[in-house]
Coordinates of C-alpha atoms in Angstrom, one line a residue:
Chain A
M1 CA -17.1 -0.2 72.3
N2 CA -17.5 -3.5 70.3
N3 CA -15.6 -2.0 67.3
M4 CA -12.4 -0.6 69.1
N5 CA -12.3 -4.1 70.9
Q6 CA -11.7 -5.7 67.7
T7 CA -9.2 -2.6 66.3
Q8 CA -7.3 -3.9 69.6
N9 CA -7.4 -7.6 68.6
N10 CA -6.2 -7.1 65.5
E11 CA -3.3 -5.2 66.3
D12 CA -2.4 -7.7 68.9
E13 CA -2.7 -9.9 66.2
L14 CA 0.0 -8.6 63.5
F15 CA 2.2 -8.4 66.3
E16 CA 2.3 -12.2 67.2
F17 CA 5.5 -14.4 66.1
T18 CA 4.9 -16.2 63.3
E19 CA 6.3 -19.7 63.2
Y20 CA 9.0 -21.1 61.4
S21 CA 8.0 -23.4 58.2
A22 CA 10.5 -24.6 56.1
E23 CA 7.8 -25.2 53.5
N24 CA 6.7 -21.0 53.5
A25 CA 10.3 -20.1 53.6
E26 CA 11.3 -21.3 50.0
R27 CA 7.8 -20.0 48.5
I28 CA 8.5 -16.9 46.3
G29 CA 6.7 -14.9 44.4
Y30 CA 5.0 -16.4 41.0
S31 CA 2.9 -15.0 38.2
D32 CA 1.6 -17.1 35.6
Y33 CA 2.1 -14.1 33.2
S34 CA 2.7 -15.3 29.3
Y35 CA 3.6 -13.1 26.8
W36 CA 1.3 -15.5 24.1
K37 CA -1.5 -16.2 26.5
S38 CA -2.0 -12.0 27.2
V39 CA -1.6 -11.4 23.6
L40 CA -4.3 -13.9 22.6
Q41 CA -6.5 -12.8 25.7
N42 CA -6.1 -9.2 24.5
F43 CA -7.1 -10.4 20.9
F44 CA -10.0 -11.6 21.7
K45 CA -11.4 -8.9 23.1
K46 CA -11.4 -7.1 19.8
K47 CA -15.4 -8.1 18.7
A48 CA -15.4 -6.9 15.2
A49 CA -11.9 -8.6 14.5
V50 CA -13.0 -11.6 15.7
T51 CA -16.3 -11.7 14.5
L52 CA -15.3 -11.4 11.4
L53 CA -12.4 -13.6 11.4
V54 CA -15.0 -16.2 12.3
I55 CA -17.5 -15.1 9.4
F56 CA -14.2 -15.1 6.9
F57 CA -13.7 -18.6 7.7
L58 CA -16.7 -19.7 7.4
V59 CA -17.1 -18.3 4.0
L60 CA -14.4 -20.4 3.1
I61 CA -15.5 -23.1 4.1
F62 CA -18.8 -22.5 2.3
S63 CA -16.8 -22.1 -1.0
F64 CA -16.1 -25.5 -1.2
V65 CA -19.4 -26.6 -0.5
A66 CA -20.4 -23.9 -3.3
L67 CA -18.6 -25.5 -5.6
K68 CA -20.2 -28.9 -5.3
I69 CA -23.4 -27.7 -4.6
A70 CA -23.3 -25.6 -7.9
K71 CA -25.5 -26.5 -10.7
Y72 CA -23.2 -25.5 -13.3
D73 CA -19.6 -26.5 -13.2
I74 CA -16.6 -23.8 -13.8
T75 CA -15.7 -25.3 -16.9
M76 CA -19.2 -24.8 -18.5
E77 CA -18.9 -23.6 -21.9
P78 CA -19.5 -20.1 -22.9
D79 CA -23.5 -19.6 -24.1
S80 CA -24.2 -16.1 -25.6
S81 CA -28.0 -16.9 -25.4
K82 CA -28.3 -16.9 -21.7
A83 CA -26.2 -13.9 -21.0
F84 CA -26.6 -11.0 -18.7
I85 CA -29.9 -13.5 -16.9
S86 CA -30.3 -12.1 -13.3
P87 CA -29.9 -14.0 -10.5
N88 CA -33.1 -16.7 -10.0
S89 CA -33.7 -20.3 -9.2
E90 CA -31.6 -21.8 -11.8
F91 CA -28.8 -19.2 -11.5
W92 CA -28.5 -18.5 -7.9
F93 CA -26.1 -15.6 -9.0
G94 CA -27.2 -15.6 -12.3
T95 CA -24.8 -15.3 -15.6
D96 CA -22.2 -13.0 -16.9
N97 CA -21.7 -11.5 -20.1
L98 CA -20.6 -14.7 -22.0
G99 CA -23.6 -16.5 -20.5
R100 CA -21.7 -18.3 -18.2
D101 CA -23.0 -19.2 -14.4
Y102 CA -22.2 -16.6 -11.6
W103 CA -22.5 -18.5 -8.8
S104 CA -19.4 -21.0 -9.6
R105 CA -17.3 -18.4 -10.8
V106 CA -18.0 -16.0 -8.0
W107 CA -17.1 -19.0 -5.5
F108 CA -14.4 -20.3 -7.8
S109 CA -12.7 -17.1 -7.8
S110 CA -12.7 -15.6 -4.4
Q111 CA -10.6 -19.3 -3.4
I112 CA -7.9 -18.5 -6.1
S113 CA -8.0 -15.0 -4.8
I114 CA -7.5 -16.1 -1.4
K115 CA -4.5 -18.9 -2.4
L116 CA -2.6 -16.3 -3.8
A117 CA -3.1 -13.7 -1.5
A118 CA -2.0 -16.4 1.3
L119 CA 0.9 -17.4 -1.0
V120 CA 2.4 -14.0 -1.4
A121 CA 1.8 -13.1 2.2
I122 CA 3.9 -15.8 3.5
G123 CA 6.4 -15.5 0.2
E124 CA 7.0 -11.6 1.4
C125 CA 7.4 -13.1 4.8
I126 CA 10.2 -15.7 4.6
V127 CA 11.9 -13.2 2.0
G128 CA 11.9 -10.0 3.5
V129 CA 12.7 -11.4 7.0
T130 CA 15.9 -13.3 5.8
I131 CA 17.0 -10.2 3.8
G132 CA 15.8 -7.7 6.4
C133 CA 18.0 -9.5 9.1
V134 CA 21.4 -10.2 7.1
W135 CA 20.9 -6.5 5.5
G136 CA 20.5 -5.2 9.5
Y137 CA 23.1 -7.3 11.0
V138 CA 25.7 -6.9 8.7
R139 CA 26.9 -3.5 8.5
K140 CA 29.4 -3.8 5.5
L141 CA 25.7 -4.9 3.2
D142 CA 23.9 -1.8 4.7
R143 CA 25.2 0.8 1.7
W144 CA 24.5 -1.6 -1.2
F145 CA 20.9 -2.7 0.1
T146 CA 19.9 0.3 0.8
E147 CA 21.1 1.6 -3.1
V148 CA 19.1 -1.4 -4.3
Y149 CA 15.9 -0.8 -2.0
N150 CA 16.2 2.4 -3.3
I151 CA 16.4 1.4 -7.2
I152 CA 14.0 -1.0 -7.1
N153 CA 11.6 0.7 -5.4
N154 CA 11.8 3.9 -7.9
I155 CA 10.6 1.9 -10.5
P156 CA 6.7 1.9 -10.8
T157 CA 5.7 -1.7 -10.4
I158 CA 3.4 -1.1 -13.5
I159 CA 7.0 -1.5 -15.6
Y160 CA 8.1 -4.9 -14.1
M161 CA 4.4 -6.1 -14.1
T162 CA 4.4 -5.7 -18.1
L163 CA 7.7 -6.9 -18.6
V164 CA 6.9 -9.7 -16.8
A165 CA 3.5 -10.3 -18.5
L166 CA 4.9 -9.5 -21.8
M167 CA 8.4 -11.9 -21.8
I168 CA 7.3 -14.7 -19.3
G169 CA 3.7 -14.9 -19.5
Q170 CA 0.9 -14.9 -17.1
S171 CA 0.1 -17.3 -14.7
F172 CA -0.7 -18.0 -11.2
I173 CA 2.8 -18.9 -10.7
I174 CA 3.9 -16.3 -12.1
M175 CA 1.7 -13.7 -10.6
A176 CA 2.7 -15.0 -7.2
I177 CA 6.6 -14.8 -8.0
T178 CA 6.2 -11.4 -9.4
L179 CA 4.3 -10.3 -6.5
I180 CA 7.0 -11.7 -4.0
A181 CA 9.6 -10.7 -6.0
F182 CA 8.5 -6.7 -5.7
G183 CA 6.6 -7.1 -2.3
W184 CA 9.1 -8.1 -0.1
L185 CA 11.1 -4.7 0.2
P186 CA 9.1 -2.8 3.2
M187 CA 9.1 -6.1 4.6
A188 CA 12.7 -6.3 4.9
R189 CA 12.9 -2.3 5.2
N190 CA 11.3 -2.6 8.7
V191 CA 13.1 -5.7 9.8
R192 CA 16.4 -3.7 9.2
N193 CA 15.2 -1.3 10.8
L194 CA 14.2 -3.5 14.1
V195 CA 17.5 -5.6 13.6
M196 CA 19.6 -2.8 13.9
M197 CA 17.9 -1.6 16.9
Y198 CA 18.4 -4.6 18.9
R199 CA 21.5 -5.7 17.3
D200 CA 24.1 -4.5 19.7
R201 CA 21.9 -4.6 22.9
E202 CA 24.4 -6.1 25.9
Y203 CA 22.5 -9.7 25.9
N204 CA 23.8 -9.8 22.1
L205 CA 27.2 -8.4 22.9
A206 CA 27.3 -10.9 25.8
S207 CA 26.2 -13.8 23.5
R208 CA 28.9 -12.7 20.6
C209 CA 32.1 -12.7 23.3
L210 CA 30.6 -16.1 24.5
G211 CA 31.6 -16.7 20.3
T212 CA 27.6 -17.5 19.6
P213 CA 27.3 -18.2 15.7
L214 CA 25.5 -15.6 13.9
H215 CA 22.6 -17.8 12.5
R216 CA 21.9 -18.9 16.3
I217 CA 22.0 -14.9 17.2
L218 CA 19.6 -14.1 14.7
I219 CA 17.3 -16.9 15.1
K220 CA 17.1 -17.3 19.3
N221 CA 17.9 -13.6 19.8
I222 CA 16.6 -11.4 18.2
L223 CA 14.3 -12.7 15.9
P224 CA 11.5 -13.4 18.8
Y225 CA 11.4 -9.7 19.1
L226 CA 10.3 -9.5 15.3
L227 CA 7.5 -11.8 15.7
S228 CA 4.8 -9.5 16.4
V229 CA 5.4 -7.2 13.3
I230 CA 5.7 -9.8 11.0
I231 CA 2.3 -11.7 11.8
L232 CA 1.1 -7.2 11.7
R233 CA 2.9 -7.4 8.3
L234 CA 1.8 -10.9 7.0
S235 CA -1.8 -10.4 8.0
L236 CA -2.2 -6.5 6.2
S237 CA 0.1 -7.9 3.1
I238 CA -3.2 -9.9 2.6
P239 CA -5.5 -7.0 1.7
S240 CA -2.8 -5.0 -0.2
T241 CA -2.0 -8.1 -1.9
I242 CA -5.6 -8.6 -3.4
A243 CA -6.1 -4.8 -4.1
L244 CA -3.2 -5.2 -6.4
E245 CA -4.4 -8.4 -7.7
S246 CA -7.2 -6.6 -8.6
T247 CA -6.0 -3.5 -10.4
L248 CA -3.7 -5.3 -12.2
S249 CA -6.2 -7.2 -13.5
Y250 CA -8.1 -4.3 -14.6
L251 CA -5.3 -3.4 -16.1
G252 CA -4.7 -6.5 -18.1
L253 CA -1.6 -7.5 -16.5
G254 CA -2.6 -9.6 -14.3
L255 CA -3.6 -13.3 -13.8
D256 CA -4.8 -15.0 -17.1
I257 CA -8.1 -15.3 -18.4
N258 CA -8.4 -19.1 -17.3
T259 CA -7.6 -18.6 -14.1
P260 CA -10.6 -16.2 -13.1
S261 CA -9.9 -14.1 -10.2
L262 CA -12.0 -11.5 -7.8
G263 CA -10.0 -8.7 -10.0
I264 CA -11.0 -10.3 -13.1
L265 CA -14.4 -10.4 -12.4
L266 CA -14.7 -7.0 -11.1
R267 CA -12.8 -6.0 -14.7
N268 CA -15.2 -7.9 -16.2
A269 CA -18.1 -6.1 -14.4
R270 CA -16.8 -2.5 -15.1
G271 CA -19.1 -2.2 -18.8
Y272 CA -21.5 -3.6 -17.0
F273 CA -22.3 -3.1 -13.7
L274 CA -24.8 0.4 -14.3
D275 CA -27.3 -2.1 -16.1
Y276 CA -26.6 -5.3 -14.1
P277 CA -25.5 -4.4 -10.5
Y278 CA -25.4 -8.1 -9.5
L279 CA -22.1 -8.5 -11.5
L280 CA -20.3 -5.9 -9.2
V281 CA -22.7 -6.2 -5.9
F282 CA -21.1 -10.6 -5.4
P283 CA -17.5 -9.7 -5.9
A284 CA -17.9 -7.0 -4.2
L285 CA -18.8 -8.3 -1.2
I286 CA -16.4 -11.3 -0.9
V287 CA -13.3 -8.8 -1.7
S288 CA -14.6 -6.5 1.2
L289 CA -15.0 -8.8 3.3
I290 CA -11.6 -10.4 3.1
T291 CA -9.6 -7.1 2.9
V292 CA -11.8 -5.7 6.0
T293 CA -11.2 -8.8 7.9
F294 CA -7.7 -9.0 7.7
Y295 CA -6.8 -5.2 8.1
L296 CA -8.9 -5.1 11.6
V297 CA -7.4 -8.4 12.3
G298 CA -3.8 -7.0 11.7
N299 CA -4.2 -4.4 13.8
A300 CA -6.0 -5.5 16.6
F301 CA -3.3 -8.1 16.9
S302 CA -0.7 -5.3 16.8
D303 CA -2.1 -3.7 19.7
A304 CA -2.7 -7.2 21.6
A305 CA 0.9 -7.8 20.9
D306 CA 2.3 -4.1 22.5
P307 CA 3.2 -5.4 26.1
R308 CA 2.0 -1.8 27.2
N309 CA -1.8 -3.2 27.0
H310 CA -1.2 -6.2 28.9
V311 CA -2.4 -6.6 32.5
Chain B
M1 CA 22.6 24.8 4.4
L2 CA 23.6 25.5 0.9
K3 CA 26.2 22.6 0.9
Y4 CA 23.3 20.2 2.0
T5 CA 21.3 21.4 -0.7
I6 CA 23.7 20.7 -3.3
K7 CA 24.9 17.2 -1.6
R8 CA 21.4 15.7 -1.3
L9 CA 20.5 17.8 -4.9
L10 CA 23.8 15.8 -6.1
Q11 CA 22.2 12.4 -4.5
S12 CA 19.2 12.5 -6.0
L13 CA 20.5 13.4 -9.7
V14 CA 22.4 9.9 -9.4
T15 CA 19.6 7.8 -8.4
V16 CA 17.3 9.0 -11.1
L17 CA 20.1 8.9 -13.8
I18 CA 20.3 4.9 -12.7
V19 CA 16.9 4.7 -12.7
V20 CA 16.0 6.2 -15.9
T21 CA 18.9 3.8 -17.4
I22 CA 17.6 0.5 -15.7
V23 CA 14.2 1.6 -17.4
F24 CA 16.1 2.4 -20.4
L25 CA 17.1 -1.1 -20.5
L26 CA 14.5 -3.1 -19.7
M27 CA 12.5 -1.3 -22.5
R28 CA 15.2 -2.6 -24.5
M29 CA 14.6 -6.2 -23.6
L30 CA 11.2 -6.2 -25.5
P31 CA 10.6 -8.2 -28.6
I32 CA 11.8 -5.9 -31.9
D33 CA 8.1 -6.5 -33.2
Y34 CA 6.4 -4.6 -31.0
Y35 CA 7.7 -1.4 -32.6
F36 CA 5.3 -1.4 -35.2
T37 CA 1.6 -1.2 -35.1
E38 CA -0.4 -4.4 -36.5
E39 CA -1.1 -2.6 -39.8
Q40 CA 2.6 -1.7 -40.5
L41 CA 3.7 -5.2 -39.5
M42 CA 0.9 -6.4 -42.0
K43 CA 2.0 -4.3 -44.5
F44 CA 6.1 -4.0 -44.4
T45 CA 8.4 -6.5 -45.8
E46 CA 11.7 -7.4 -43.7
E47 CA 14.0 -5.4 -45.1
Q48 CA 11.2 -2.2 -44.5
K49 CA 11.2 -3.3 -40.6
Q50 CA 15.0 -3.3 -40.7
E51 CA 15.4 0.0 -42.5
Q52 CA 13.0 1.9 -40.5
L53 CA 14.7 0.8 -37.0
L54 CA 17.7 1.6 -38.5
Q55 CA 16.7 5.0 -39.0
A56 CA 15.0 5.4 -35.1
G57 CA 18.6 4.2 -34.4
L58 CA 17.1 1.4 -32.6
L59 CA 19.7 -1.6 -34.3
D60 CA 22.7 0.1 -32.7
P61 CA 25.0 -1.1 -30.2
L62 CA 22.7 -0.5 -26.3
P63 CA 25.8 1.5 -25.1
K64 CA 25.8 4.1 -28.3
Q65 CA 21.7 4.0 -28.1
L66 CA 22.1 5.2 -24.5
F67 CA 25.1 7.4 -25.1
N68 CA 22.9 8.7 -27.6
F69 CA 19.8 9.2 -25.4
Y70 CA 22.0 11.1 -22.8
R71 CA 23.3 13.4 -25.4
Q72 CA 20.0 14.2 -27.0
L73 CA 18.5 14.8 -23.3
I74 CA 22.3 17.2 -22.4
T75 CA 22.6 19.1 -25.9
K76 CA 18.8 19.4 -26.8
F77 CA 16.9 19.2 -23.6
S78 CA 14.5 16.9 -25.5
L79 CA 13.4 12.9 -24.8
G80 CA 12.9 12.1 -27.9
D81 CA 9.9 11.5 -30.3
S82 CA 7.0 9.3 -29.4
R83 CA 6.5 6.3 -31.9
R84 CA 2.5 5.0 -31.4
I85 CA 1.1 7.3 -28.7
Q86 CA 1.5 10.8 -30.9
S87 CA 3.1 9.9 -33.6
G88 CA 6.3 12.1 -34.5
V89 CA 5.5 14.5 -31.2
A90 CA 8.1 15.8 -28.9
V91 CA 8.0 13.5 -25.4
T92 CA 8.1 16.8 -23.7
K93 CA 4.8 17.7 -25.4
V94 CA 3.0 14.7 -25.1
I95 CA 3.7 14.7 -21.4
A96 CA 3.2 18.7 -21.3
T97 CA -0.3 18.2 -22.6
R98 CA -1.7 15.6 -20.3
M99 CA -0.1 17.2 -16.9
G100 CA -2.3 20.1 -17.3
I101 CA -5.4 17.3 -17.0
S102 CA -4.1 15.7 -14.2
M103 CA -2.9 18.6 -12.2
R104 CA -6.2 20.6 -12.3
L105 CA -8.0 17.4 -10.9
G106 CA -4.9 16.5 -8.4
V107 CA -4.8 20.3 -7.3
I108 CA -8.4 20.5 -6.5
S109 CA -9.1 17.2 -4.7
L110 CA -5.5 17.6 -2.6
G111 CA -7.4 21.1 -1.2
I112 CA -10.7 19.2 -0.5
S113 CA -9.1 16.3 1.2
L114 CA -6.6 18.7 3.4
V115 CA -9.5 20.5 4.2
L116 CA -11.8 17.4 4.8
G117 CA -9.5 15.9 6.4
V118 CA -7.9 17.6 8.6
L119 CA -11.1 19.0 9.7
L120 CA -12.3 15.3 10.1
G121 CA -9.2 14.8 12.2
I122 CA -9.7 17.0 14.2
A123 CA -13.4 16.5 15.2
Q124 CA -12.5 12.9 16.0
T125 CA -10.1 13.9 18.4
R126 CA -12.3 16.8 19.8
F127 CA -15.1 13.8 20.6
K128 CA -12.8 11.4 20.9
D129 CA -14.3 7.5 22.0
K130 CA -17.8 8.8 20.9
F131 CA -19.9 8.6 18.0
V132 CA -18.2 10.5 15.4
D133 CA -15.2 9.3 16.2
G134 CA -16.6 5.8 15.7
I135 CA -17.9 6.9 12.1
G136 CA -14.5 8.6 11.6
T137 CA -12.7 5.2 12.4
A138 CA -15.2 3.0 10.2
Y139 CA -14.8 5.6 7.0
I140 CA -11.0 5.1 7.5
I141 CA -11.3 1.4 7.8
F142 CA -13.2 1.2 5.0
V143 CA -11.3 3.5 2.7
N144 CA -8.2 1.9 3.6
S145 CA -8.8 -1.7 3.5
V146 CA -11.4 -1.9 1.1
P147 CA -10.0 -2.4 -2.7
S148 CA -9.9 1.3 -4.3
L149 CA -11.4 -1.0 -7.7
V150 CA -14.5 -1.8 -5.3
S151 CA -15.3 1.8 -3.5
Y152 CA -14.5 3.7 -7.3
S153 CA -17.3 1.3 -9.2
L154 CA -19.7 2.1 -5.7
V155 CA -19.3 5.6 -6.7
L156 CA -19.6 5.3 -9.7
V157 CA -23.0 3.3 -9.6
F158 CA -23.8 6.4 -6.6
G159 CA -23.1 9.0 -8.5
S160 CA -24.5 8.4 -12.0
R161 CA -27.4 6.4 -11.2
V162 CA -28.9 8.3 -7.9
L163 CA -27.1 11.5 -8.2
G164 CA -27.3 11.5 -11.9
L165 CA -23.9 12.7 -13.2
P166 CA -22.1 11.7 -15.9
P167 CA -20.5 8.7 -15.7
L168 CA -16.9 9.4 -17.9
Y169 CA -14.9 12.5 -18.2
S170 CA -15.1 14.8 -21.0
T171 CA -13.5 18.0 -21.3
R172 CA -16.5 19.8 -22.7
N173 CA -18.7 19.1 -19.8
P174 CA -17.6 20.6 -16.3
V175 CA -19.3 18.5 -14.2
S176 CA -17.8 15.5 -15.2
I177 CA -15.0 15.8 -13.1
T178 CA -17.2 15.7 -9.9
L179 CA -17.0 11.4 -10.0
P180 CA -13.1 11.3 -10.4
I181 CA -12.4 14.3 -8.2
V182 CA -14.5 12.2 -5.1
C183 CA -12.5 9.1 -6.0
L184 CA -9.3 10.8 -5.8
S185 CA -10.3 12.4 -2.7
M186 CA -11.9 10.0 -0.9
G187 CA -8.7 8.0 0.1
S188 CA -6.7 11.3 1.1
I189 CA -9.5 12.2 3.5
A190 CA -8.8 9.0 5.1
G191 CA -5.1 9.4 5.3
Y192 CA -5.5 13.1 6.6
A193 CA -8.3 12.6 9.0
L194 CA -5.8 9.1 10.2
W195 CA -2.8 11.0 11.0
T196 CA -4.6 14.3 12.4
R197 CA -6.1 12.5 14.7
R198 CA -3.3 10.3 15.7
Y199 CA -0.5 13.3 15.9
M200 CA -3.4 15.9 17.9
V201 CA -3.8 12.9 19.9
D202 CA -0.3 12.0 21.2
E203 CA -0.1 16.0 21.8
I204 CA -2.7 16.2 24.1
N205 CA -1.7 13.9 26.3
K206 CA 1.8 16.0 26.9
D207 CA 2.6 18.5 30.0
Y208 CA 2.6 21.4 28.3
I209 CA -1.2 21.4 27.4
K210 CA -1.6 20.5 30.9
L211 CA -0.3 23.2 31.8
A212 CA -2.5 25.5 29.0
R213 CA -5.4 24.0 30.9
A214 CA -4.2 25.4 34.4
K215 CA -3.1 28.6 32.6
G216 CA -7.1 28.6 32.0
L217 CA -7.5 28.3 28.2
T218 CA -10.3 27.4 26.8
T219 CA -10.5 24.0 25.0
K220 CA -11.2 25.6 21.9
Q221 CA -7.5 27.9 22.1
I222 CA -5.5 24.8 23.7
M223 CA -7.1 22.9 20.4
I224 CA -6.1 25.2 17.9
R225 CA -3.2 27.3 19.3
H226 CA -0.8 24.4 20.2
V227 CA -2.8 21.1 19.5
L228 CA -3.0 21.6 15.9
R229 CA 0.1 23.6 15.4
N230 CA 2.5 20.9 16.5
A231 CA 0.4 18.5 15.1
F232 CA 0.5 19.5 11.9
V233 CA 4.0 19.9 11.5
P234 CA 4.5 15.6 10.7
L235 CA 2.0 16.3 8.4
A236 CA 3.0 19.5 6.6
Q237 CA 6.2 17.2 5.6
Y238 CA 3.9 15.1 3.0
L239 CA 2.5 17.9 1.7
P240 CA 4.9 19.0 -1.4
A241 CA 5.1 15.3 -2.0
S242 CA 1.7 15.1 -2.8
F243 CA 1.3 18.7 -4.7
L244 CA 3.9 17.6 -6.7
L245 CA 2.5 14.3 -7.2
T246 CA -0.5 15.2 -8.4
I247 CA 0.9 16.1 -11.9
G248 CA 1.5 11.8 -12.0
G249 CA -2.2 11.3 -12.1
S250 CA -3.8 8.6 -10.7
L251 CA -4.0 5.2 -12.8
L252 CA -7.1 3.9 -11.6
V253 CA -9.2 6.6 -11.5
E254 CA -8.1 8.0 -15.0
R255 CA -8.5 4.6 -16.2
F256 CA -11.9 4.1 -15.0
F257 CA -13.4 7.3 -15.8
S258 CA -11.7 7.6 -19.1
V259 CA -9.3 10.7 -18.3
P260 CA -6.9 11.4 -20.8
G261 CA -4.0 12.1 -18.2
M262 CA -0.5 11.5 -17.1
G263 CA -1.7 8.3 -15.1
A264 CA -3.0 6.3 -18.3
L265 CA -0.4 7.8 -20.3
M266 CA 2.4 5.8 -19.3
T267 CA 0.4 2.9 -18.8
D268 CA -0.8 3.4 -22.8
A269 CA 3.3 3.9 -23.5
I270 CA 3.9 0.7 -21.8
A271 CA 1.2 -1.1 -23.6
R272 CA 2.0 0.5 -27.0
Y273 CA 6.0 0.1 -26.8
D274 CA 6.6 3.5 -26.7
T275 CA 9.7 3.6 -25.2
N276 CA 11.0 7.8 -25.4
V277 CA 7.7 8.0 -23.7
V278 CA 7.8 5.8 -20.6
Q279 CA 11.5 7.0 -20.0
G280 CA 10.2 10.8 -20.0
C281 CA 7.4 9.5 -17.4
V282 CA 9.5 7.5 -15.7
A283 CA 12.2 10.0 -15.7
L284 CA 9.8 13.3 -14.6
Y285 CA 8.1 10.5 -11.7
A286 CA 11.4 9.4 -10.0
S287 CA 12.3 13.3 -10.1
L288 CA 9.3 14.3 -8.8
G289 CA 9.4 11.6 -5.7
I290 CA 12.6 12.8 -5.3
L291 CA 11.9 16.5 -5.0
G292 CA 9.0 16.2 -3.5
V293 CA 10.8 14.5 -0.2
F294 CA 13.3 16.9 0.1
L295 CA 10.8 20.2 0.4
G296 CA 8.7 18.2 2.4
D297 CA 11.5 18.1 4.5
V298 CA 12.9 22.2 3.8
L299 CA 8.9 22.8 4.8
M300 CA 8.8 20.8 7.9
M301 CA 12.3 22.7 9.1
L302 CA 10.5 26.2 7.8
I303 CA 7.7 25.4 10.0
D304 CA 9.3 24.2 13.2
P305 CA 12.5 26.2 14.4
R306 CA 13.4 23.3 16.5
I307 CA 14.0 21.0 13.5
K308 CA 17.4 21.1 12.0
L309 CA 18.3 18.9 8.5
T310 CA 22.0 19.4 8.9
G311 CA 22.0 17.6 12.1
N312 CA 24.7 20.1 14.1
G313 CA 21.5 21.2 16.5
G314 CA 22.2 18.6 18.6
T315 CA 19.3 18.5 20.4
R316 CA 16.9 15.6 18.8

């Protein structure tokens, strides 16, 4: 009985006139959706990627501390009487085949590798996006760029690297420039495909009719669509640069011997690690941490950047 | 179809010719001294060096050298002789002996990784978001992100320390191919598993699968008859290319385990400035790559009758 009364009341309420309120009439539907906020929210839900990213930054900061507290400097002279000392309180990571302190070598070379990977990733990104935009937007250039792409892509990288190493030399800067010079291709191709998809959408047609200059169309209209892809490529390029650098160093085409990178440490370890496993373990752990982190971060980010996964 | 094939092969031929020509010119940019061994450099006088180079035709102007190279290739099917790798032996012969070794390793590992990779992919799809899927994903992430130099080292340590397998390849000991094959397969298993899973999961969400389920087919029948067959089409495209590329061998694996195959040949040839061998290798790699893509398209068309290459089908 009571229940029924209440229903009756409710229904009566529904049919009452509301008073006119100027304020309510102005109110519109509002949602505080923001693309980048949702991307970040989704990204932070990926626990593995975020944890690894935090660990990576801690390790990166620690590498500076580690070099400060190291008992032996990186420039220490080789001393063959101290070769192959297993890790102890004097040499925290032991010594290598020439009797150099492995602790400072490992941390120093990690910094070199990270620096190289970051530099190459940013360089590839700038060159790749610029060329990709022009390649995709200007129809007349498409054939030429495609031909250049096929030719550069079909000659094994190893030939370029050998020629550069022999004719120009081996150093950090040369290595970075060479890797960028041959690494922009996949990025440019990816960007080109996307630009071709967006260049003739109606809003761009309208922009062109209104006389918007080319660079403004590219930067303001098209580039925002490419941002998530660019960031994905940027973070995936770090593991691949480190892998390529270690392969090249293994073949003797990488950096010069005076700038040790993780690849060079791994190459030196190849001859001895069956007897002295610690020579492999330390650089391998750091390399794996860096590459797994950026691989996961890249993938987590590309999931998070997809608006279909947003609330 | 025939017209399309001929047109496409001709286009590829042009690309191969351009690539070979560029490599030819690049190799000519090297300093002259690299054509000799250290011993020869010490013994020879300047005149003797010039004499040698003149005989080998390396002092002719570039266009003439290039012309001679192509004339030799067309009239005698010869890429010239090796200078430093195996002095005086024809390049084709050098490549042929090494090709066999690389191909044997490559084909075995291709077979293993195809079977294991597709099985892993099926298992991951079957138990999606469960334990098996997680293990598979972790494996794929590990293989894809950790540099191969590190994972090969781990295989080598584990294989030779724990299992007692020989760490270096030798022709006399057939067991010694185990570790190189494991290393070669590791990466491609992950690749096949990743794509099998991706395509199968895509396929499972389609409407005709719901219909099949409503019709009363068992999960096993649906998986094998519908999902796997459709998911295999995009995978098939890469099969011919990966089969042909086994000829090329793997640079890192072959260096790591001292396998005397094709992968190491090219870097050796570059390191020792054996220009003829380098040109031969590059011509081979470029044609294999292009042929592989083409055969992949043809295979895909044979497996799936809905796909047409000539573009007159109109339905896609």
